[in-house]
Tab-separated table of C-alpha atoms in Angstrom:
chain	number	residue	atom	x	y	z
Y	3	MET	CA	133.484	80.631	128.086
Y	4	ALA	CA	131.013	82.510	125.936
Y	5	LEU	CA	127.426	83.633	126.054
Y	6	THR	CA	124.978	83.167	123.249
Y	7	LEU	CA	122.711	86.024	122.667
Y	8	GLU	CA	119.373	85.941	120.913
Y	9	ILE	CA	117.286	88.995	120.085
Y	10	VAL	CA	113.889	88.061	118.593
Y	11	THR	CA	111.005	90.328	117.449
Y	12	PRO	CA	107.542	89.559	116.224
Y	13	GLU	CA	108.937	90.434	112.804
Y	14	ALA	CA	112.282	88.512	112.732
Y	15	ARG	CA	115.239	87.166	114.573
Y	16	VAL	CA	117.416	90.211	114.697
Y	17	TYR	CA	120.461	88.934	116.316
Y	18	SER	CA	121.979	85.660	116.992
Y	19	ASP	CA	125.435	85.111	118.008
Y	20	THR	CA	128.009	84.111	120.584
Y	21	ILE	CA	129.289	87.077	122.493
Y	22	ASP	CA	131.442	87.953	125.323
Y	23	THR	CA	129.235	90.402	127.345
Y	24	VAL	CA	126.022	92.288	126.839
Y	25	VAL	CA	124.386	95.250	128.557
Y	26	ILE	CA	120.510	95.297	128.681
Y	27	PRO	CA	118.461	98.315	129.482
Y	28	THR	CA	115.850	97.196	131.945
Y	29	VAL	CA	113.079	98.813	133.932
Y	30	GLU	CA	115.514	99.008	136.836
Y	31	GLY	CA	118.417	100.425	134.865
Y	32	GLU	CA	121.024	98.868	132.820
Y	33	ILE	CA	122.413	95.492	133.747
Y	34	GLY	CA	125.701	93.876	132.398
Y	35	ILE	CA	125.567	90.158	131.810
Y	36	LEU	CA	128.760	88.000	131.935
Y	37	PRO	CA	129.204	84.348	131.431
Y	38	GLY	CA	128.033	82.495	134.473
Y	39	HIS	CA	125.391	84.868	135.408
Y	40	ILE	CA	122.584	83.420	137.587
Y	41	PRO	CA	119.204	82.654	135.972
Y	42	LEU	CA	117.395	85.887	135.485
Y	43	LEU	CA	114.170	87.167	134.124
Y	44	THR	CA	113.534	90.757	133.788
Y	45	GLN	CA	111.598	93.476	131.862
Y	46	VAL	CA	113.418	95.209	129.059
Y	47	GLU	CA	112.854	98.947	128.656
Y	48	SER	CA	113.272	100.623	125.293
Y	49	GLY	CA	116.863	101.877	125.050
Y	50	GLU	CA	120.350	100.985	123.977
Y	51	LEU	CA	121.674	97.513	124.169
Y	52	ARG	CA	125.436	96.981	124.020
Y	53	VAL	CA	127.093	93.770	122.921
Y	54	THR	CA	130.728	93.134	123.278
Y	55	LYS	CA	132.347	90.670	121.140
Y	56	GLY	CA	136.137	90.186	120.686
Y	57	GLY	CA	136.778	93.525	121.871
Y	58	ALA	CA	134.483	95.322	119.475
Y	59	VAL	CA	131.262	96.989	120.750
Y	60	HIS	CA	127.922	96.608	118.766
Y	61	HIS	CA	125.001	98.895	119.558
Y	62	LEU	CA	121.387	98.042	119.034
Y	63	ALA	CA	118.155	99.875	119.911
Y	64	VAL	CA	115.507	97.749	121.343
Y	65	GLY	CA	111.862	98.309	122.364
Y	66	LYS	CA	110.064	97.043	125.451
Y	67	GLY	CA	110.075	93.386	126.158
Y	68	PHE	CA	111.647	90.684	128.266
Y	69	ALA	CA	115.076	89.262	128.662
Y	70	GLU	CA	115.998	85.911	130.176
Y	71	VAL	CA	119.170	84.472	131.359
Y	72	GLN	CA	119.456	80.586	131.583
Y	73	GLY	CA	122.877	79.109	131.902
Y	74	ASP	CA	125.022	80.602	129.127
Y	75	LYS	CA	121.975	81.649	126.905
Y	76	VAL	CA	120.705	85.134	126.902
Y	77	SER	CA	117.284	85.656	125.203
Y	78	VAL	CA	115.756	89.045	124.587
Y	79	LEU	CA	112.219	89.308	123.442
Y	80	ALA	CA	111.417	92.678	122.212
Y	81	GLU	CA	108.636	94.537	120.337
Y	82	SER	CA	111.210	95.930	117.992
Y	83	ALA	CA	115.033	95.883	117.812
Y	84	ILE	CA	117.296	97.312	115.299
Y	85	GLU	CA	121.115	97.437	114.612
Y	86	GLU	CA	122.805	100.886	114.996
Y	87	GLU	CA	124.019	100.674	111.181
Y	88	LYS	CA	120.448	100.159	109.845
Y	89	ILE	CA	118.847	103.044	111.773
Y	90	ASP	CA	117.618	105.578	109.236
Y	91	GLU	CA	117.205	108.617	111.282
Y	92	SER	CA	114.957	110.674	108.864
Y	93	ALA	CA	112.593	107.653	108.665
Y	94	VAL	CA	112.574	107.378	112.491
Y	95	GLU	CA	111.806	111.103	112.898
Y	96	LYS	CA	109.020	110.806	110.541
Y	97	ALA	CA	107.601	107.624	112.305
Y	98	MET	CA	107.773	109.400	115.610
Y	99	GLU	CA	106.114	112.439	114.264
Y	100	ARG	CA	103.276	110.331	112.842
Y	101	ALA	CA	102.887	108.521	116.088
Y	102	GLU	CA	102.749	111.752	118.066
Y	103	GLU	CA	100.263	113.217	115.617
Y	104	ALA	CA	97.953	110.251	116.218
Y	105	LEU	CA	98.508	110.452	119.978
Y	106	ARG	CA	97.257	113.947	120.024
Y	107	GLY	CA	93.684	112.845	119.298
Y	108	LYS	CA	93.909	110.476	122.327
Y	109	GLU	CA	90.431	110.470	123.441
Y	110	SER	CA	89.128	108.756	120.416
Y	111	LEU	CA	91.693	105.934	120.544
Y	112	ASP	CA	91.327	102.700	122.630
Y	113	PRO	CA	93.788	102.003	125.145
Y	114	ALA	CA	95.592	99.343	123.180
Y	115	GLU	CA	96.181	101.556	120.245
Y	116	ILE	CA	97.665	104.317	122.600
Y	117	GLU	CA	99.825	101.800	124.137
Y	118	ARG	CA	101.132	100.845	120.765
Y	119	LEU	CA	101.777	104.306	119.625
Y	120	GLU	CA	103.614	105.126	122.807
Y	121	GLY	CA	105.692	101.999	122.162
Y	122	VAL	CA	106.483	103.433	118.745
Y	123	VAL	CA	107.598	106.824	120.118
Y	124	ARG	CA	109.647	105.142	122.905
Y	125	PHE	CA	111.456	103.030	120.370
Y	126	ALA	CA	112.044	105.982	118.141
Y	127	VAL	CA	113.576	107.913	120.970
Y	128	ALA	CA	115.732	105.004	121.673
Y	129	GLN	CA	116.916	104.618	118.040
Y	130	LEU	CA	117.643	108.305	117.863
Y	131	GLY	CA	119.646	108.091	121.190
Y	132	VAL	CA	121.810	105.197	119.975
Y	133	LYS	CA	122.433	106.896	116.586
Y	134	ARG	CA	123.312	110.356	118.010
Y	135	ARG	CA	125.368	109.099	121.003
Y	136	ARG	CA	128.677	109.913	119.485
Y	137	ARG	CA	127.951	113.499	118.392
W	2	MET	CA	75.948	59.526	72.335
W	3	ALA	CA	75.058	62.972	73.490
W	4	SER	CA	74.193	65.462	70.844
W	5	THR	CA	76.815	68.089	69.786
W	6	ARG	CA	74.566	70.710	71.086
W	7	ASP	CA	74.639	69.247	74.614
W	8	ILE	CA	78.191	68.658	74.422
W	9	ARG	CA	78.897	72.337	73.514
W	10	ARG	CA	76.763	73.462	76.412
W	11	ARG	CA	78.734	71.372	78.783
W	12	ILE	CA	82.094	72.698	77.356
W	13	LYS	CA	80.852	76.221	77.842
W	14	SER	CA	80.118	75.609	81.441
W	15	VAL	CA	83.094	73.754	82.330
W	16	LYS	CA	85.120	76.691	80.698
W	17	ASN	CA	83.372	79.076	83.033
W	18	THR	CA	84.172	76.977	85.950
W	19	ARG	CA	87.809	76.830	85.044
W	20	GLN	CA	87.920	80.638	84.619
W	21	ILE	CA	86.497	81.202	88.032
W	22	THR	CA	88.597	78.697	89.950
W	23	LYS	CA	91.699	80.100	88.096
W	24	ALA	CA	90.797	83.565	89.384
W	25	MET	CA	90.300	82.287	92.816
W	26	GLU	CA	93.598	80.494	92.725
W	27	LEU	CA	95.419	83.754	91.736
W	28	VAL	CA	93.793	85.711	94.536
W	29	ALA	CA	94.396	82.930	97.033
W	30	ALA	CA	98.001	82.829	95.948
W	31	SER	CA	98.845	86.412	96.507
W	32	LYS	CA	96.947	86.437	99.986
W	33	MET	CA	98.719	83.264	100.772
W	34	LYS	CA	102.120	84.748	100.264
W	35	LYS	CA	101.373	87.694	102.746
W	36	ALA	CA	99.670	85.332	105.282
W	37	GLN	CA	102.692	82.904	105.239
W	38	GLN	CA	105.230	85.618	105.608
W	39	ALA	CA	103.353	87.028	108.667
W	40	ALA	CA	102.914	83.477	110.113
W	41	LEU	CA	106.555	82.383	109.645
W	42	ALA	CA	108.040	85.652	110.761
W	43	GLY	CA	106.330	85.422	114.007
W	44	ARG	CA	107.201	81.982	114.700
W	45	PRO	CA	110.783	82.331	116.295
W	46	TYR	CA	109.371	84.970	118.684
W	47	ALA	CA	106.545	82.628	119.800
W	48	GLN	CA	108.962	79.714	120.053
W	49	LEU	CA	111.550	81.457	122.240
W	50	MET	CA	108.771	82.797	124.441
W	51	ALA	CA	107.351	79.350	124.883
W	52	SER	CA	110.745	77.987	125.780
W	53	MET	CA	111.352	81.149	128.116
W	54	LEU	CA	108.168	79.998	130.037
W	55	ALA	CA	109.149	76.426	129.994
W	56	ALA	CA	112.338	77.262	131.627
W	57	LEU	CA	110.602	79.582	134.207
W	58	ALA	CA	108.036	77.023	135.185
W	59	PRO	CA	110.175	75.253	137.858
W	60	HIS	CA	111.041	78.557	139.423
W	61	VAL	CA	107.532	79.837	140.123
W	62	GLU	CA	104.887	78.982	142.664
W	63	GLU	CA	101.386	78.331	141.517
W	64	SER	CA	99.991	80.929	143.813
W	65	MET	CA	102.038	83.832	142.162
W	66	HIS	CA	99.681	84.145	139.407
W	67	PRO	CA	96.090	82.978	138.558
W	68	PHE	CA	97.325	81.635	135.236
W	69	LEU	CA	99.760	79.332	137.002
W	70	ALA	CA	97.341	77.866	139.155
W	71	LYS	CA	96.388	74.192	138.441
W	72	ARG	CA	92.765	73.389	139.002
W	73	GLU	CA	90.613	70.323	138.364
W	74	VAL	CA	89.472	70.326	134.788
W	75	LYS	CA	85.803	70.220	134.793
W	76	VAL	CA	85.048	72.286	131.593
W	77	ARG	CA	87.499	72.646	128.929
W	78	GLY	CA	87.561	75.946	127.073
W	79	ILE	CA	88.365	75.687	123.526
W	80	LEU	CA	88.825	78.410	120.813
W	81	LEU	CA	88.291	77.072	117.431
W	82	VAL	CA	90.120	78.884	114.557
W	83	THR	CA	88.508	78.164	111.200
W	84	THR	CA	87.917	80.154	107.990
W	85	ASP	CA	85.067	82.337	107.097
W	86	LYS	CA	84.552	81.044	103.623
W	87	GLY	CA	84.518	77.531	102.200
W	88	LEU	CA	86.346	76.149	98.997
W	89	CYS	CA	89.516	75.495	100.796
W	90	GLY	CA	89.689	71.808	100.496
W	91	PRO	CA	89.478	69.507	103.598
W	92	LEU	CA	90.914	72.173	105.947
W	93	ASN	CA	87.852	72.897	108.107
W	94	ALA	CA	86.531	69.285	108.031
W	95	ASN	CA	89.874	68.163	109.575
W	96	LEU	CA	89.605	70.707	112.263
W	97	PHE	CA	85.902	69.567	112.901
W	98	LYS	CA	87.259	65.982	113.440
W	99	LEU	CA	89.418	67.224	116.202
W	100	VAL	CA	86.533	68.858	117.686
W	101	ALA	CA	84.468	65.706	117.436
W	102	ASP	CA	87.340	63.935	119.489
W	103	VAL	CA	86.786	66.173	122.421
W	104	LYS	CA	84.703	63.889	124.573
W	105	THR	CA	84.944	65.827	128.072
W	106	PRO	CA	82.639	68.552	128.670
W	107	ALA	CA	83.757	71.761	126.946
W	108	LYS	CA	82.686	75.195	125.961
W	109	PHE	CA	83.691	76.677	122.709
W	110	ALA	CA	84.373	79.929	121.218
W	111	ALA	CA	84.987	80.343	117.485
W	112	ILE	CA	86.905	82.577	115.197
W	113	GLY	CA	85.614	82.213	111.710
W	114	ARG	CA	82.173	81.708	110.552
W	115	LYS	CA	82.555	78.052	109.368
W	116	GLY	CA	83.581	76.872	112.911
W	117	ALA	CA	80.630	78.842	114.484
W	118	GLN	CA	78.126	77.170	111.919
W	119	PHE	CA	79.621	73.821	112.740
W	120	LEU	CA	79.503	74.139	116.466
W	121	ALA	CA	75.859	75.434	116.257
W	122	ARG	CA	74.879	72.749	113.863
W	123	THR	CA	76.261	69.924	116.191
W	124	LYS	CA	74.710	71.533	119.207
W	125	ARG	CA	77.810	72.075	121.049
W	126	ASP	CA	78.160	74.715	123.765
W	127	LEU	CA	79.051	77.746	121.740
W	128	MET	CA	79.907	80.866	124.099
W	129	ALA	CA	80.686	83.386	121.428
W	130	ASP	CA	81.942	83.775	117.988
W	131	PHE	CA	84.252	86.474	116.426
W	132	GLN	CA	85.157	87.701	113.232
W	133	VAL	CA	88.798	88.251	112.154
W	134	HIS	CA	89.520	89.940	108.901
W	135	ASP	CA	91.991	88.571	106.308
W	136	ARG	CA	94.915	90.873	107.487
W	137	VAL	CA	94.425	89.510	111.047
W	138	PRO	CA	94.497	93.009	112.845
W	139	PHE	CA	95.508	92.368	116.500
W	140	PRO	CA	92.664	94.380	118.079
W	141	GLU	CA	90.067	91.866	116.520
W	142	VAL	CA	91.940	88.878	117.791
W	143	LYS	CA	92.488	90.517	121.070
W	144	VAL	CA	88.538	90.804	121.719
W	145	ALA	CA	88.443	86.892	121.385
W	146	ILE	CA	91.468	86.547	123.473
W	147	GLU	CA	90.142	88.749	126.307
W	148	PHE	CA	86.860	86.867	126.258
W	149	MET	CA	88.567	83.580	126.821
W	150	VAL	CA	90.670	84.849	129.668
W	151	LYS	CA	87.703	86.653	131.372
W	152	GLN	CA	85.772	83.176	131.280
W	153	TYR	CA	88.810	81.453	132.473
W	154	LEU	CA	89.402	83.736	135.467
W	155	GLU	CA	85.614	83.624	136.380
W	156	GLY	CA	85.952	79.843	136.431
W	157	VAL	CA	83.339	79.186	133.675
W	158	ILE	CA	86.027	77.250	131.792
W	159	ASP	CA	88.977	75.561	133.366
W	160	THR	CA	91.487	75.517	130.508
W	161	VAL	CA	92.036	77.664	127.480
W	162	GLU	CA	92.965	75.643	124.385
W	163	VAL	CA	93.198	76.447	120.727
W	164	ILE	CA	92.123	74.330	117.900
W	165	TYR	CA	93.690	75.576	114.589
W	166	ALA	CA	95.294	74.578	111.445
W	167	ARG	CA	99.023	74.789	111.965
W	168	PHE	CA	100.803	75.922	108.918
W	169	LYS	CA	103.668	73.764	107.853
W	170	ASN	CA	104.021	74.495	104.166
W	171	THR	CA	101.892	75.227	101.401
W	172	LEU	CA	100.816	71.632	100.907
W	173	VAL	CA	100.676	70.540	104.518
W	174	GLN	CA	98.519	72.063	107.219
W	175	GLU	CA	98.294	70.215	110.589
W	176	PRO	CA	94.995	70.405	112.671
W	177	SER	CA	96.337	70.967	116.129
W	178	VAL	CA	95.199	71.431	119.600
W	179	ARG	CA	97.431	73.624	121.634
W	180	PRO	CA	97.030	74.236	125.386
W	181	ILE	CA	97.335	77.926	126.431
W	182	LEU	CA	96.171	77.943	129.948
W	183	PRO	CA	96.906	77.015	132.579
W	184	LEU	CA	100.561	77.374	131.973
W	185	THR	CA	101.579	74.179	133.734
W	186	SER	CA	99.999	72.291	130.932
W	187	VAL	CA	101.885	74.431	128.382
W	188	ALA	CA	105.281	73.419	130.235
W	189	GLU	CA	104.383	69.747	130.021
W	190	PHE	CA	103.539	70.146	126.503
W	191	ILE	CA	106.678	71.909	125.486
W	192	ALA	CA	108.881	69.454	127.557
W	193	HIS	CA	107.067	66.568	125.614
W	194	ALA	CA	107.424	68.258	122.275
W	195	SER	CA	111.241	68.887	122.712
W	196	THR	CA	111.928	65.401	123.997
W	197	GLU	CA	110.179	64.209	120.944
W	198	ALA	CA	112.322	66.163	118.809
W	199	GLY	CA	115.311	64.850	120.519
W	200	ALA	CA	116.474	68.071	122.226
W	201	THR	CA	118.284	67.856	125.403
W	202	ALA	CA	117.207	70.596	127.790
W	203	LYS	CA	119.793	71.439	130.452
W	204	PRO	CA	117.887	73.229	133.114
W	205	ASP	CA	119.734	75.596	135.141
W	206	ALA	CA	119.214	74.225	138.847
W	207	ARG	CA	120.189	77.764	140.459
W	208	GLU	CA	117.527	79.797	141.916
W	209	MET	CA	116.049	82.334	139.358
W	210	LEU	CA	116.287	86.018	139.936
W	211	PHE	CA	113.375	88.212	138.976
W	212	GLU	CA	113.762	91.886	138.399
W	213	PRO	CA	112.067	94.121	139.721
W	214	SER	CA	110.161	91.325	141.346
W	215	ALA	CA	108.619	87.975	140.370
W	216	GLN	CA	105.210	89.378	140.693
W	217	GLN	CA	105.618	92.249	138.597
W	218	VAL	CA	107.575	90.348	135.846
W	219	LEU	CA	104.829	87.630	135.749
W	220	GLU	CA	102.031	90.042	135.780
W	221	SER	CA	103.289	91.551	132.572
W	222	LEU	CA	104.848	88.553	130.942
W	223	LEU	CA	101.925	85.978	131.304
W	224	PRO	CA	99.027	88.030	129.718
W	225	PHE	CA	101.604	89.121	127.008
W	226	TYR	CA	102.405	85.475	126.435
W	227	VAL	CA	98.735	84.435	126.055
W	228	ASN	CA	97.937	87.355	123.777
W	229	ARG	CA	101.002	86.914	121.605
W	230	THR	CA	100.582	82.949	121.269
W	231	ILE	CA	96.905	82.978	120.462
W	232	TYR	CA	97.690	85.712	117.880
W	233	GLN	CA	100.370	83.562	116.336
W	234	HIS	CA	97.925	80.654	116.147
W	235	VAL	CA	95.367	82.759	114.355
W	236	LEU	CA	98.018	83.959	111.890
W	237	SER	CA	99.136	80.416	111.305
W	238	GLY	CA	95.433	79.490	110.669
W	239	LYS	CA	95.105	82.267	108.006
W	240	ALA	CA	98.136	81.157	106.431
W	241	SER	CA	96.855	77.562	106.233
W	242	GLU	CA	93.557	78.712	104.921
W	243	HIS	CA	95.037	80.605	101.998
W	244	SER	CA	97.296	77.883	101.145
W	245	ALA	CA	94.653	75.245	101.345
W	246	ARG	CA	92.323	77.328	99.226
W	247	MET	CA	95.022	77.891	96.557
W	248	VAL	CA	95.890	74.085	96.440
W	249	ALA	CA	92.114	73.364	96.209
W	250	MET	CA	91.549	75.809	93.441
W	251	LYS	CA	94.523	74.592	91.562
W	252	THR	CA	93.159	71.094	91.647
W	253	ALA	CA	89.737	72.220	90.531
W	254	LYS	CA	91.386	74.247	87.662
W	255	ASP	CA	93.433	71.183	86.622
W	256	ASN	CA	90.468	69.009	86.832
W	257	ALA	CA	88.363	71.383	84.718
W	258	SER	CA	91.185	71.399	82.045
W	259	LYS	CA	91.226	67.629	82.008
W	260	LEU	CA	87.505	67.431	81.665
W	261	LEU	CA	87.514	70.106	78.854
W	262	GLY	CA	90.072	68.095	76.931
W	263	ASP	CA	87.870	64.799	77.129
W	264	LEU	CA	84.781	66.863	76.221
W	265	THR	CA	86.414	68.431	73.182
W	266	LEU	CA	87.503	65.037	72.086
W	267	GLU	CA	83.927	63.660	72.498
W	268	TYR	CA	82.480	66.743	70.800
W	269	ASN	CA	84.792	66.339	67.618
W	270	LYS	CA	83.869	62.709	67.481
W	271	ALA	CA	80.176	63.430	67.481
W	272	ARG	CA	80.589	66.144	64.973
W	273	GLN	CA	82.576	63.827	62.714
W	274	ALA	CA	80.003	61.080	63.038
W	275	GLY	CA	77.254	63.622	62.137
W	276	ILE	CA	79.150	64.608	59.007
W	277	THR	CA	79.920	61.086	58.068
W	278	GLN	CA	76.268	60.205	58.533
W	279	GLU	CA	75.232	63.143	56.171
W	280	ILE	CA	77.623	62.160	53.445
W	281	LEU	CA	76.344	58.508	53.535
W	282	GLU	CA	72.740	59.711	53.303
W	283	ILE	CA	73.503	61.962	50.402
W	284	ALA	CA	75.558	59.216	48.565
W	285	ALA	CA	72.547	56.857	49.212
W	286	ALA	CA	70.211	59.189	47.945
W	287	GLN	CA	72.122	59.928	44.855
W	288	TYR	CA	72.688	56.194	44.334
W	289	ALA	CA	68.913	55.591	44.590
W	290	SER	CA	67.903	58.305	42.206
W	291	SER	CA	70.530	57.572	39.339
């Protein structure tokens, strides 16, 4: 028995494969999902998502979103998601600085924009966390 | 036969028209590329979210969230997504046909100037109109969405629906009506669409687990879904607009080229006839004087 995992963001379908297990970061902490999991709907927090497939572990950074388990299908809807190999540390740091800079002038921004920028920062932190985990 | 001068004038004006339509075609083509990319990239996301909700529907109670509650539909609320500018073929006219099909009482809101004008002209109940620029910034769409949701929650309207041109490909845009609220109608709609497509849904009958709680998950998922779906529809509408405009301009340009060919032929014929006439006259005069 295998699970199918699908990770989709507004920009693209980032991941779509059959896997063995997946660990998803949620607002209540990490949850591991094995085949036969009961139907579940939960909120995803930005962080590290681990996929195990044939003994190998893949790491992805995901932004805020939702995850659903139905039968043997795991769907993750995230604002953003990226595979570990594709994370560009310096670009992420720059994006983070820019967003933090913009957030400093908070009063002049509307709430939706602040939320978006905070999302960018959180996702950046998650990416760096995934990338620097082994060092 | 028209005089050569008239034809020359005509040729000049047709040439000008061709030049303009050609320029507009190029502009539309470059905008189209961006708009299409945006519309297509967001599609899997919107689809997955819709199927997520459809799967969710049997597991939630109507009382859990105002978006889920089914009420008697007295007044439909329709958001009409059209273009700001014309010259895009039958795109807007097709959307207006859909609007004309709405026979039950309805209140409208419009994105795009053409739609607002049409609704005002046909004396329909236009609640508000919104402007969204070419790059479709989310905050601009959000204003419209918030407006619709507010009207819905206050009971002014009993449904939220979107009429827009669904982008299929460069040549085909489908005028469509999509239900957004209440969500029960969405579940029905999706179920209908998937059975039509021949997909076999295999619902998981076991009870669904919500973390942290159903209330919390729904409270963030449902508004998010509404925002995202309507935004996706507007993106799709933009992609359709630019595609339709490009095709319309290309047709206009091709027509102008064809017309130009015909006119040039006519002009040459007229010119040749004139020359022949002159030679005849000279020859006749010479013959008479000799």
